[in-house]
Amino acid sequence: MSAIGVLYALLFYTAFLVLIIGVGKKIYQYATVPAPLKIAVTPAPKTKAGVVLRLTKEVVFFASLFRSNKWTWIFGWLFHFCLLLVLLRHLRYFTDPVWFWVDLIQPFGKYAAFGMVAGLAGLWVRRLLVDRVRYITSLSDHLMLALLMGIAITGLGMKYVLHTDIILLKEFAQGLLYFDSSAWKVLPADPFLLLHLTLVIVLMFIFPISKLLHVPGLFFSPTRNQVDNPREKRHISPWATELEAEKNKMQAS
Amino acid sequence: MADFDIPEIKEYTPVPDIKEGVMAHSKPYVAKPDFQEPLGYPGELVENWEQKALDKLDDLRGKYRSLQVFLDSCVKCGACTDKCHYFLGTADPKNMPVARQDLLRKVYRRYFTFAGKYFPKLVGAVDLTKDVLDEWYSYYHQCSQCRRCSVFCPYGIDTAEISMAAREIMDSIGLGQKYCNEILVKVGKIGNNLGLPGPALVDTMEGLEEEVEEDIGVKVAYPVDQEGADILLITPSADFFAEPHVDGLIGYGKVFHEAGLTWTVSSKASEAANFGMFIGSYENMQSLAMRIREAAIELKVKRIVFGECGHAWRVAYSFLNTLAGPFDFLDPNYPVPQHILEITKDLIDKGKLKFDKSENDHMTLTFHDSCNVARATRIGDEPGSQFTTPREVIKAVCNNYHDMEDGTIHDETFCCGGGGGLLTDDLMEIRVKGALPRATALKNVTKNHGVTHLAAICAICKSQFTKTLPYYGFTMDQVVSVHQLVSNAIILTGQETE
Ligand code: HEM
Ligand code: HEM
Ligand code: SF4
Ligand code: SF4
């Protein structure tokens, strides 16, 4: 089954490059396009530390979502928190020896996949049943949920139905990490695993061109990340400075 | 009374089932060339408007991080869908904030993203056609840029930013809105939105002096263009004559008088409003802001103070320093600019003002947090002072006060329905329907707590309420200015009291 292993290895590298370069470019864009005006939604913090706290609350607790809709919050937060646990759990394939804290979360991590499925299912049901949410949903929104659901179900499939050879998989993963092409060949060609990995690769490919940009977006949102100090400190963007200089020149001549 | 159905007030504002297209007919009058060209826009829809619009969109997303990030980040979670007063009042799904954004986003996706270029159907991307442009014109003029949606969005996506960009795009291809652009041209020419020229302004202010003296026997000055005054007062032009606005202006004068502060308005910058913000135009917003700077320099004042106006205070508090700063020629001991309520509150705290609160005993008050003040500014030093300062001032001058219910005040306040450049008769239907959530909350506090009057600190809110609340069974005179309450209760030194 060596050819498949090599194919997946190459796909993984490509997907990884697309992910890193794609998201990197987006982050660069978000960081370099200026925010010419102070538009923090108030009450807003007066200090940088306050902004860090505000963003932390958004990232960790989905604070604004909590205020707006409890159902979406419950399902959304459950999904994301379990996704985080699942991803951390996956570190055991890529670390050798496995980092101790990765071992530490295993007892909870084991059930995370169910939480992820439940969260995704709840979000999906909302999308289908609530007329307002159905109205704003396009095909891609369903496909995104299907993709994540597919990853979770194939993962669960491996865990509870058709086990794969974890030892070999780990060897493959290490081979990816250390560019050891001889290890690429050992990828077990089990149906659930191959499907799981295919979907994961698709996820990596679409990350930079889809709504998954909410991840970097959140940190660059001017309504959330600006300090409330417009009277104390003059805030001016490079293009506005240029505009001013031009005007002054015109007036002078 | 009207050629549309007036929504019925229920015990609370229910989230309606969506009714597609019910507000598609709502469109403001288009600006004539006379009101386009002076602002730097083409007189009428240009020939290759599709390409021009796309170029402008591309330009704007390179200038405004908000626009770029917001266009990319929405996950269609739906959290904002029931937060807009125009959706709650009309049930038109395109008035859900995310759907309003999508009108622009679907075009952005089609032309500027990989997914939209190659898989338009999948992500709901569409070509820019005349139909799309018509929808833009209709629904981007059903957004009061109140930012309530942004409070509730997990990424803070602010539909106001999208509306502003869309209006700037439409202006740049020759499709402007009459109301906003006509006013902008008027301010540029005459100095204020109402087109009130300098001599008329002097007359009006002299009239106020006489009125106050007759009323309380104290000569309170209402100066125009007085060089060397401590304070330049910038106030919405409605304050110069319309009820209840003018009673607020009388109040500012009394406060300044009692505090021993000299002040003046300027005939050159006789307008706090800055509709440049509504049309998303940095340049127009800046040229109006510059008048204030110039007036402050010419009149050699030490401080700039703004009167009661919501969006004006946003432009003043958040943008003035950016647009027309630095203000290093003013007294550095005071923030630039200040809100009139900051002055009054400070004087009250220091015990410098005397009140007879019973003068307001015929009223029980509630306070409407204006969106721009609530969600884009402070009135005081601490975050949240924009809520506490006005309430504390009201309570210092009135015995009877009760807040409207949670979820409709502070940063969750409902827009009056007339902000963002919609305060025009050709948009009456959307204005009345958009006032429903506020009217409902007001009705409740009236019924349950005997509230008789609604105090506001925004010229647009006051005008909108006096016009639309009657549709819901209230009367015009139930709307009051905060400084009108101050004016009623304040006892000036030497004042004749019975
Ligand atoms: C910093 C990390 C992240 C934060 C703060 C975050 C936050 C959020 C929030 C607040 C929502 C809206 C509520 C909801 O529908 O759940 C959301 C939706 C979503 N997130 Fe994230 N997210 C993060 C990372 C991720 C990652 C890594 C993925 C996927 C690989 C992801 C996938 C999704 C999806 C698919 C939705 C839409 C769910 C739906 O269709 O209803 N998120 N995210
Ligand atoms: C390099 C990429 C990945 C590899 C090699 C991989 C491999 C695996 C394997 C071998 C299992 C079975 C575990 C067992 O039998 O106990 C599994 C389970 C699972 N995977 Fe992945 N996976 C990858 C990426 C992902 C990603 C990105 C997600 C989520 C978006 C994900 C979600 C899951 C879930 C939910 C399970 C089931 C429960 C669990 O074991 O935690 N996987 N994965
Ligand atoms: S800014 Fe206000 S009016 Fe505009 S969509 Fe958001 S909630 Fe509605
Ligand atoms: S709340 Fe924000 S992310 Fe959610 S649908 Fe509305 S705009 Fe999009």
mmCIF file of N, CA and C in Angstrom, chain A residues 26 29-31 33-44 46 58 64-65 67-68 72 127 131-133 135-136 138-141 143 209 211 213-214 217-218 220-224 228 230-236 239-240 243-244 247, chain B residues 15 17-18 20 61-65 68-70 72-76 79 81 83 87 94 96 114 122 147 150-156 282 286 314 317-319 321-322 325 336-337 342 374-378 381-383 386-387 411-412:
data_model
loop_
_atom_site.group_PDB
_atom_site.id
_atom_site.type_symbol
_atom_site.label_atom_id
_atom_site.label_comp_id
_atom_site.label_asym_id
_atom_site.label_seq_id
_atom_site.Cartn_x
_atom_site.Cartn_y
_atom_site.Cartn_z
ATOM 1 N N LYS A 26 -3.728 36.207 4.487
ATOM 2 C CA LYS A 26 -4.902 36.893 5.042
ATOM 3 C C LYS A 26 -4.509 37.709 6.282
ATOM 4 N N GLN A 29 -2.765 40.721 5.237
ATOM 5 C CA GLN A 29 -3.730 41.710 4.727
ATOM 6 C C GLN A 29 -4.449 42.418 5.872
ATOM 7 N N TYR A 30 -4.965 41.630 6.817
ATOM 8 C CA TYR A 30 -5.699 42.232 7.931
ATOM 9 C C TYR A 30 -4.803 43.171 8.728
ATOM 10 N N ALA A 31 -3.538 42.791 8.849
ATOM 11 C CA ALA A 31 -2.631 43.599 9.664
ATOM 12 C C ALA A 31 -2.218 44.870 8.934
ATOM 13 N N VAL A 33 -3.950 46.480 6.163
ATOM 14 C CA VAL A 33 -5.007 47.426 5.799
ATOM 15 C C VAL A 33 -5.294 48.273 7.030
ATOM 16 N N PRO A 34 -5.202 49.596 6.886
ATOM 17 C CA PRO A 34 -5.342 50.425 8.089
ATOM 18 C C PRO A 34 -6.789 50.516 8.578
ATOM 19 N N ALA A 35 -6.940 50.807 9.847
ATOM 20 C CA ALA A 35 -8.253 51.134 10.403
ATOM 21 C C ALA A 35 -8.226 52.632 10.658
ATOM 22 N N PRO A 36 -8.756 53.433 9.721
ATOM 23 C CA PRO A 36 -8.535 54.879 9.779
ATOM 24 C C PRO A 36 -9.265 55.596 10.910
ATOM 25 N N LEU A 37 -10.313 54.959 11.442
ATOM 26 C CA LEU A 37 -11.104 55.639 12.463
ATOM 27 C C LEU A 37 -11.267 54.746 13.682
ATOM 28 N N LYS A 38 -11.486 55.386 14.808
ATOM 29 C CA LYS A 38 -11.743 54.630 16.036
ATOM 30 C C LYS A 38 -13.200 54.190 16.035
ATOM 31 N N ILE A 39 -13.420 52.895 15.953
ATOM 32 C CA ILE A 39 -14.796 52.412 15.883
ATOM 33 C C ILE A 39 -15.089 51.324 16.910
ATOM 34 N N ALA A 40 -14.332 51.304 18.008
ATOM 35 C CA ALA A 40 -14.601 50.319 19.046
ATOM 36 C C ALA A 40 -16.061 50.420 19.474
ATOM 37 N N VAL A 41 -16.710 49.283 19.639
ATOM 38 C CA VAL A 41 -18.059 49.315 20.183
ATOM 39 C C VAL A 41 -17.925 49.503 21.690
ATOM 40 N N THR A 42 -18.554 50.563 22.185
ATOM 41 C CA THR A 42 -18.429 50.902 23.601
ATOM 42 C C THR A 42 -19.590 50.323 24.396
ATOM 43 N N PRO A 43 -19.447 50.139 25.710
ATOM 44 C CA PRO A 43 -18.284 50.450 26.517
ATOM 45 C C PRO A 43 -17.076 49.586 26.114
ATOM 46 N N ALA A 44 -15.958 50.226 25.893
ATOM 47 C CA ALA A 44 -14.750 49.546 25.464
ATOM 48 C C ALA A 44 -13.625 49.863 26.442
ATOM 49 N N LYS A 46 -10.120 51.022 28.146
ATOM 50 C CA LYS A 46 -9.295 52.208 27.923
ATOM 51 C C LYS A 46 -7.821 51.875 27.760
ATOM 52 N N GLU A 58 -13.952 36.835 24.456
ATOM 53 C CA GLU A 58 -14.615 36.431 23.206
ATOM 54 C C GLU A 58 -14.128 35.065 22.748
ATOM 55 N N SER A 64 -19.876 37.599 23.472
ATOM 56 C CA SER A 64 -20.934 38.323 22.762
ATOM 57 C C SER A 64 -22.045 37.369 22.326
ATOM 58 N N LEU A 65 -21.635 36.193 21.870
ATOM 59 C CA LEU A 65 -22.633 35.209 21.445
ATOM 60 C C LEU A 65 -23.496 34.796 22.627
ATOM 61 N N ARG A 67 -24.452 36.650 24.992
ATOM 62 C CA ARG A 67 -25.484 37.665 25.189
ATOM 63 C C ARG A 67 -26.600 37.539 24.161
ATOM 64 N N SER A 68 -26.254 37.070 22.965
ATOM 65 C CA SER A 68 -27.258 37.155 21.903
ATOM 66 C C SER A 68 -28.158 35.943 21.789
ATOM 67 N N THR A 72 -27.513 28.912 20.336
ATOM 68 C CA THR A 72 -26.349 28.929 19.452
ATOM 69 C C THR A 72 -25.083 28.892 20.286
ATOM 70 N N ARG A 127 -29.875 25.570 11.804
ATOM 71 C CA ARG A 127 -29.753 26.039 10.429
ATOM 72 C C ARG A 127 -30.936 25.577 9.572
ATOM 73 N N ASP A 131 -36.262 29.759 10.731
ATOM 74 C CA ASP A 131 -36.432 30.325 9.377
ATOM 75 C C ASP A 131 -35.417 31.420 9.061
ATOM 76 N N ARG A 132 -35.054 32.213 10.082
ATOM 77 C CA ARG A 132 -34.086 33.285 9.836
ATOM 78 C C ARG A 132 -32.716 32.716 9.468
ATOM 79 N N VAL A 133 -32.303 31.682 10.193
ATOM 80 C CA VAL A 133 -30.981 31.121 9.932
ATOM 81 C C VAL A 133 -30.990 30.356 8.607
ATOM 82 N N TYR A 135 -32.662 31.169 6.050
ATOM 83 C CA TYR A 135 -32.628 32.181 4.997
ATOM 84 C C TYR A 135 -31.197 32.616 4.663
ATOM 85 N N ILE A 136 -30.341 32.718 5.679
ATOM 86 C CA ILE A 136 -28.976 33.214 5.420
ATOM 87 C C ILE A 136 -27.995 32.094 5.094
ATOM 88 N N SER A 138 -26.176 29.296 2.924
ATOM 89 C CA SER A 138 -25.994 28.835 1.547
ATOM 90 C C SER A 138 -25.423 27.418 1.592
ATOM 91 N N LEU A 139 -25.324 26.805 0.435
ATOM 92 C CA LEU A 139 -24.880 25.412 0.357
ATOM 93 C C LEU A 139 -23.557 25.209 1.087
ATOM 94 N N SER A 140 -22.668 26.176 0.945
ATOM 95 C CA SER A 140 -21.351 26.012 1.562
ATOM 96 C C SER A 140 -21.449 25.884 3.081
ATOM 97 N N ASP A 141 -22.462 26.533 3.683
ATOM 98 C CA ASP A 141 -22.599 26.431 5.135
ATOM 99 C C ASP A 141 -22.991 25.015 5.545
ATOM 100 N N LEU A 143 -22.249 22.327 3.726
ATOM 101 C CA LEU A 143 -21.096 21.480 3.419
ATOM 102 C C LEU A 143 -20.033 21.567 4.506
ATOM 103 N N ILE A 209 -9.952 30.036 2.377
ATOM 104 C CA ILE A 209 -10.863 30.635 1.393
ATOM 105 C C ILE A 209 -12.308 30.510 1.843
ATOM 106 N N LYS A 211 -15.344 30.678 5.362
ATOM 107 C CA LYS A 211 -15.703 31.427 6.560
ATOM 108 C C LYS A 211 -14.862 31.023 7.770
ATOM 109 N N LEU A 213 -12.144 31.803 8.110
ATOM 110 C CA LEU A 213 -11.371 33.021 8.374
ATOM 111 C C LEU A 213 -11.900 33.773 9.586
ATOM 112 N N HIS A 214 -12.987 33.259 10.178
ATOM 113 C CA HIS A 214 -13.427 33.907 11.418
ATOM 114 C C HIS A 214 -12.365 33.760 12.495
ATOM 115 N N GLY A 217 -9.971 36.543 11.800
ATOM 116 C CA GLY A 217 -10.818 37.734 11.746
ATOM 117 C C GLY A 217 -11.142 38.288 13.117
ATOM 118 N N LEU A 218 -11.466 37.397 14.032
ATOM 119 C CA LEU A 218 -11.851 37.832 15.377
ATOM 120 C C LEU A 218 -10.788 38.734 16.013
ATOM 121 N N PHE A 220 -8.706 40.660 14.551
ATOM 122 C CA PHE A 220 -8.466 41.913 13.836
ATOM 123 C C PHE A 220 -9.702 42.794 13.760
ATOM 124 N N SER A 221 -10.756 42.397 14.431
ATOM 125 C CA SER A 221 -11.999 43.152 14.343
ATOM 126 C C SER A 221 -11.872 44.481 15.094
ATOM 127 N N PRO A 222 -11.907 45.618 14.358
ATOM 128 C CA PRO A 222 -11.660 46.907 15.018
ATOM 129 C C PRO A 222 -12.695 47.242 16.094
ATOM 130 N N THR A 223 -13.917 46.737 15.945
ATOM 131 C CA THR A 223 -14.922 47.065 16.957
ATOM 132 C C THR A 223 -14.609 46.399 18.284
ATOM 133 N N ARG A 224 -13.755 45.382 18.248
ATOM 134 C CA ARG A 224 -13.431 44.650 19.463
ATOM 135 C C ARG A 224 -12.002 44.889 19.954
ATOM 136 N N ASP A 228 -10.259 52.415 23.733
ATOM 137 C CA ASP A 228 -11.152 53.574 23.743
ATOM 138 C C ASP A 228 -10.401 54.797 24.283
ATOM 139 N N PRO A 230 -9.877 57.904 21.938
ATOM 140 C CA PRO A 230 -9.732 58.822 20.809
ATOM 141 C C PRO A 230 -9.485 60.272 21.210
ATOM 142 N N ARG A 231 -9.976 60.686 22.376
ATOM 143 C CA ARG A 231 -9.755 62.076 22.761
ATOM 144 C C ARG A 231 -8.342 62.290 23.274
ATOM 145 N N GLU A 232 -7.786 61.238 23.878
ATOM 146 C CA GLU A 232 -6.466 61.383 24.494
ATOM 147 C C GLU A 232 -5.348 61.272 23.470
ATOM 148 N N LYS A 233 -5.589 60.417 22.437
ATOM 149 C CA LYS A 233 -4.504 60.109 21.538
ATOM 150 C C LYS A 233 -5.005 60.235 20.115
ATOM 151 N N ARG A 234 -4.292 61.000 19.299
ATOM 152 C CA ARG A 234 -4.741 61.167 17.923
ATOM 153 C C ARG A 234 -4.444 59.902 17.135
ATOM 154 N N HIS A 235 -5.482 59.384 16.497
ATOM 155 C CA HIS A 235 -5.371 58.140 15.763
ATOM 156 C C HIS A 235 -5.475 58.490 14.291
ATOM 157 N N ILE A 236 -4.432 58.244 13.516
ATOM 158 C CA ILE A 236 -4.530 58.623 12.102
ATOM 159 C C ILE A 236 -3.823 57.597 11.226
ATOM 160 N N TRP A 239 -2.983 56.635 4.963
ATOM 161 C CA TRP A 239 -3.624 57.267 3.795
ATOM 162 C C TRP A 239 -4.319 58.572 4.154
ATOM 163 N N ALA A 240 -4.788 58.671 5.386
ATOM 164 C CA ALA A 240 -5.417 59.925 5.804
ATOM 165 C C ALA A 240 -4.362 61.018 5.973
ATOM 166 N N LEU A 243 -3.674 62.240 2.551
ATOM 167 C CA LEU A 243 -4.797 63.065 2.110
ATOM 168 C C LEU A 243 -4.665 64.477 2.669
ATOM 169 N N GLU A 244 -4.314 64.557 3.941
ATOM 170 C CA GLU A 244 -4.171 65.849 4.599
ATOM 171 C C GLU A 244 -3.045 66.664 3.967
ATOM 172 N N LYS A 247 -4.129 68.096 0.688
ATOM 173 C CA LYS A 247 -5.042 69.221 0.874
ATOM 174 C C LYS A 247 -4.278 70.485 1.264
ATOM 175 N N VAL B 15 -40.173 38.215 17.859
ATOM 176 C CA VAL B 15 -39.353 38.034 16.668
ATOM 177 C C VAL B 15 -40.276 37.475 15.588
ATOM 178 N N ASP B 17 -41.853 35.878 12.039
ATOM 179 C CA ASP B 17 -41.469 34.978 10.953
ATOM 180 C C ASP B 17 -41.115 35.833 9.755
ATOM 181 N N ILE B 18 -40.148 35.373 8.974
ATOM 182 C CA ILE B 18 -39.700 36.230 7.876
ATOM 183 C C ILE B 18 -40.753 36.337 6.770
ATOM 184 N N GLU B 20 -40.551 37.602 2.950
ATOM 185 C CA GLU B 20 -39.611 38.074 1.936
ATOM 186 C C GLU B 20 -40.160 39.221 1.099
ATOM 187 N N ARG B 61 -11.875 48.362 0.483
ATOM 188 C CA ARG B 61 -11.418 47.252 1.327
ATOM 189 C C ARG B 61 -9.906 47.331 1.551
ATOM 190 N N GLY B 62 -9.228 48.138 0.743
ATOM 191 C CA GLY B 62 -7.820 48.392 0.995
ATOM 192 C C GLY B 62 -7.594 49.558 1.950
ATOM 193 N N LYS B 63 -8.678 50.304 2.241
ATOM 194 C CA LYS B 63 -8.545 51.469 3.108
ATOM 195 C C LYS B 63 -9.121 51.229 4.495
ATOM 196 N N TYR B 64 -10.106 50.331 4.563
ATOM 197 C CA TYR B 64 -10.789 50.105 5.832
ATOM 198 C C TYR B 64 -10.644 48.650 6.256
ATOM 199 N N ARG B 65 -9.878 48.420 7.297
ATOM 200 C CA ARG B 65 -9.712 47.065 7.795
ATOM 201 C C ARG B 65 -11.065 46.470 8.192
ATOM 202 N N GLN B 68 -12.813 44.862 5.164
ATOM 203 C CA GLN B 68 -12.188 43.624 4.709
ATOM 204 C C GLN B 68 -12.432 42.485 5.698
ATOM 205 N N VAL B 69 -12.196 42.745 6.958
ATOM 206 C CA VAL B 69 -12.342 41.689 7.967
ATOM 207 C C VAL B 69 -13.806 41.257 8.073
ATOM 208 N N PHE B 70 -14.710 42.226 8.042
ATOM 209 C CA PHE B 70 -16.128 41.879 8.206
ATOM 210 C C PHE B 70 -16.665 41.103 7.003
ATOM 211 N N ASP B 72 -15.053 39.004 5.257
ATOM 212 C CA ASP B 72 -14.538 37.633 5.301
ATOM 213 C C ASP B 72 -15.084 36.804 6.459
ATOM 214 N N SER B 73 -15.339 37.439 7.601
ATOM 215 C CA SER B 73 -15.407 36.659 8.842
ATOM 216 C C SER B 73 -16.760 36.076 9.206
ATOM 217 N N CYS B 74 -17.825 36.540 8.607
ATOM 218 C CA CYS B 74 -19.146 36.094 9.068
ATOM 219 C C CYS B 74 -19.308 34.591 8.863
ATOM 220 N N VAL B 75 -19.744 33.876 9.918
ATOM 221 C CA VAL B 75 -19.959 32.427 9.802
ATOM 222 C C VAL B 75 -21.434 32.068 9.628
ATOM 223 N N LYS B 76 -22.282 33.091 9.465
ATOM 224 C CA LYS B 76 -23.711 32.846 9.324
ATOM 225 C C LYS B 76 -24.280 32.107 10.539
ATOM 226 N N ALA B 79 -26.726 34.896 15.010
ATOM 227 C CA ALA B 79 -26.919 35.580 16.296
ATOM 228 C C ALA B 79 -27.489 36.987 16.128
ATOM 229 N N THR B 81 -29.557 37.951 13.760
ATOM 230 C CA THR B 81 -30.743 38.022 12.889
ATOM 231 C C THR B 81 -31.959 38.670 13.545
ATOM 232 N N LYS B 83 -31.797 41.074 15.954
ATOM 233 C CA LYS B 83 -31.346 42.203 16.757
ATOM 234 C C LYS B 83 -31.653 43.561 16.138
ATOM 235 N N PHE B 87 -35.737 44.865 11.214
ATOM 236 C CA PHE B 87 -36.260 43.524 10.990
ATOM 237 C C PHE B 87 -37.444 43.260 11.922
ATOM 238 N N LYS B 94 -34.274 40.741 4.563
ATOM 239 C CA LYS B 94 -33.096 41.520 4.155
ATOM 240 C C LYS B 94 -32.791 42.628 5.157
ATOM 241 N N MET B 96 -32.411 41.724 8.254
ATOM 242 C CA MET B 96 -31.571 41.070 9.263
ATOM 243 C C MET B 96 -30.139 41.514 8.977
ATOM 244 N N PHE B 114 -11.625 33.445 -4.197
ATOM 245 C CA PHE B 114 -11.459 32.223 -4.973
ATOM 246 C C PHE B 114 -12.775 31.457 -5.056
ATOM 247 N N LEU B 122 -22.187 27.811 -4.897
ATOM 248 C CA LEU B 122 -21.908 27.174 -3.618
ATOM 249 C C LEU B 122 -21.920 28.175 -2.466
ATOM 250 N N ARG B 147 -25.545 50.091 15.084
ATOM 251 C CA ARG B 147 -24.538 49.172 15.631
ATOM 252 C C ARG B 147 -25.083 48.223 16.686
ATOM 253 N N SER B 150 -23.749 44.795 15.989
ATOM 254 C CA SER B 150 -22.335 44.584 16.290
ATOM 255 C C SER B 150 -22.105 44.152 17.734
ATOM 256 N N VAL B 151 -22.958 44.663 18.627
ATOM 257 C CA VAL B 151 -22.832 44.285 20.041
ATOM 258 C C VAL B 151 -22.988 42.776 20.200
ATOM 259 N N PHE B 152 -23.887 42.200 19.394
ATOM 260 C CA PHE B 152 -24.250 40.801 19.584
ATOM 261 C C PHE B 152 -23.476 39.832 18.711
ATOM 262 N N CYS B 153 -22.749 40.335 17.728
ATOM 263 C CA CYS B 153 -22.017 39.442 16.824
ATOM 264 C C CYS B 153 -20.758 38.926 17.512
ATOM 265 N N PRO B 154 -20.495 37.616 17.439
ATOM 266 C CA PRO B 154 -19.297 37.097 18.106
ATOM 267 C C PRO B 154 -17.994 37.716 17.594
ATOM 268 N N TYR B 155 -17.997 38.291 16.410
ATOM 269 C CA TYR B 155 -16.779 38.936 15.901
ATOM 270 C C TYR B 155 -16.937 40.442 15.836
ATOM 271 N N GLY B 156 -18.010 40.962 16.408
ATOM 272 C CA GLY B 156 -18.214 42.401 16.388
ATOM 273 C C GLY B 156 -18.459 42.959 14.999
ATOM 274 N N TYR B 282 -15.081 59.729 4.229
ATOM 275 C CA TYR B 282 -14.046 60.308 5.077
ATOM 276 C C TYR B 282 -13.816 61.766 4.687
ATOM 277 N N GLN B 286 -14.513 64.906 6.961
ATOM 278 C CA GLN B 286 -13.379 65.737 7.364
ATOM 279 C C GLN B 286 -13.596 67.207 7.037
ATOM 280 N N ARG B 314 -20.736 61.082 18.317
ATOM 281 C CA ARG B 314 -19.827 60.021 17.861
ATOM 282 C C ARG B 314 -18.711 60.624 17.012
ATOM 283 N N TYR B 317 -16.547 62.756 19.496
ATOM 284 C CA TYR B 317 -15.774 62.004 20.485
ATOM 285 C C TYR B 317 -14.749 61.091 19.811
ATOM 286 N N SER B 318 -15.216 60.320 18.841
ATOM 287 C CA SER B 318 -14.345 59.293 18.267
ATOM 288 C C SER B 318 -13.483 59.787 17.115
ATOM 289 N N PHE B 319 -13.989 60.756 16.343
ATOM 290 C CA PHE B 319 -13.305 61.080 15.089
ATOM 291 C C PHE B 319 -12.690 62.480 15.029
ATOM 292 N N ASN B 321 -10.672 64.368 16.703
ATOM 293 C CA ASN B 321 -9.227 64.465 16.896
ATOM 294 C C ASN B 321 -8.481 63.906 15.683
ATOM 295 N N THR B 322 -9.036 62.834 15.117
ATOM 296 C CA THR B 322 -8.450 62.237 13.924
ATOM 297 C C THR B 322 -8.628 63.148 12.711
ATOM 298 N N GLY B 325 -7.684 67.233 14.177
ATOM 299 C CA GLY B 325 -6.710 67.486 15.226
ATOM 300 C C GLY B 325 -5.359 67.815 14.635
ATOM 301 N N VAL B 336 -10.801 67.261 24.507
ATOM 302 C CA VAL B 336 -11.356 67.893 23.315
ATOM 303 C C VAL B 336 -12.000 66.810 22.478
ATOM 304 N N PRO B 337 -13.251 66.950 22.136
ATOM 305 C CA PRO B 337 -14.193 67.917 22.674
ATOM 306 C C PRO B 337 -14.850 67.381 23.947
ATOM 307 N N GLU B 342 -21.086 66.475 30.328
ATOM 308 C CA GLU B 342 -19.887 66.357 31.168
ATOM 309 C C GLU B 342 -19.719 67.623 32.012
ATOM 310 N N ALA B 374 -24.464 55.541 22.952
ATOM 311 C CA ALA B 374 -24.359 54.338 23.756
ATOM 312 C C ALA B 374 -23.265 53.400 23.267
ATOM 313 N N ARG B 375 -23.152 53.259 21.951
ATOM 314 C CA ARG B 375 -22.279 52.212 21.418
ATOM 315 C C ARG B 375 -21.024 52.737 20.743
ATOM 316 N N ALA B 376 -20.776 54.044 20.813
ATOM 317 C CA ALA B 376 -19.573 54.542 20.150
ATOM 318 C C ALA B 376 -18.856 55.648 20.924
ATOM 319 N N THR B 377 -19.298 55.941 22.139
ATOM 320 C CA THR B 377 -18.671 57.053 22.854
ATOM 321 C C THR B 377 -18.670 56.821 24.363
ATOM 322 N N ARG B 378 -18.132 57.789 25.068
ATOM 323 C CA ARG B 378 -18.324 57.911 26.514
ATOM 324 C C ARG B 378 -18.818 59.320 26.778
ATOM 325 N N ASP B 381 -15.322 59.833 32.163
ATOM 326 C CA ASP B 381 -14.017 59.191 32.087
ATOM 327 C C ASP B 381 -14.084 57.678 31.971
ATOM 328 N N GLU B 382 -15.118 57.098 32.549
ATOM 329 C CA GLU B 382 -15.126 55.644 32.628
ATOM 330 C C GLU B 382 -15.978 55.011 31.533
ATOM 331 N N PRO B 383 -15.563 53.833 31.042
ATOM 332 C CA PRO B 383 -16.428 53.098 30.121
ATOM 333 C C PRO B 383 -17.799 52.898 30.771
ATOM 334 N N GLN B 386 -21.346 56.856 29.485
ATOM 335 C CA GLN B 386 -22.374 57.347 28.558
ATOM 336 C C GLN B 386 -23.771 56.939 29.008
ATOM 337 N N PHE B 387 -23.870 55.936 29.878
ATOM 338 C CA PHE B 387 -25.181 55.553 30.415
ATOM 339 C C PHE B 387 -25.459 56.263 31.736
ATOM 340 N N ASP B 411 -26.098 49.547 26.234
ATOM 341 C CA ASP B 411 -25.584 49.219 24.898
ATOM 342 C C ASP B 411 -26.531 48.304 24.118
ATOM 343 N N GLU B 412 -27.597 47.842 24.746
ATOM 344 C CA GLU B 412 -28.590 47.066 23.999
ATOM 345 C C GLU B 412 -29.768 47.951 23.585
#
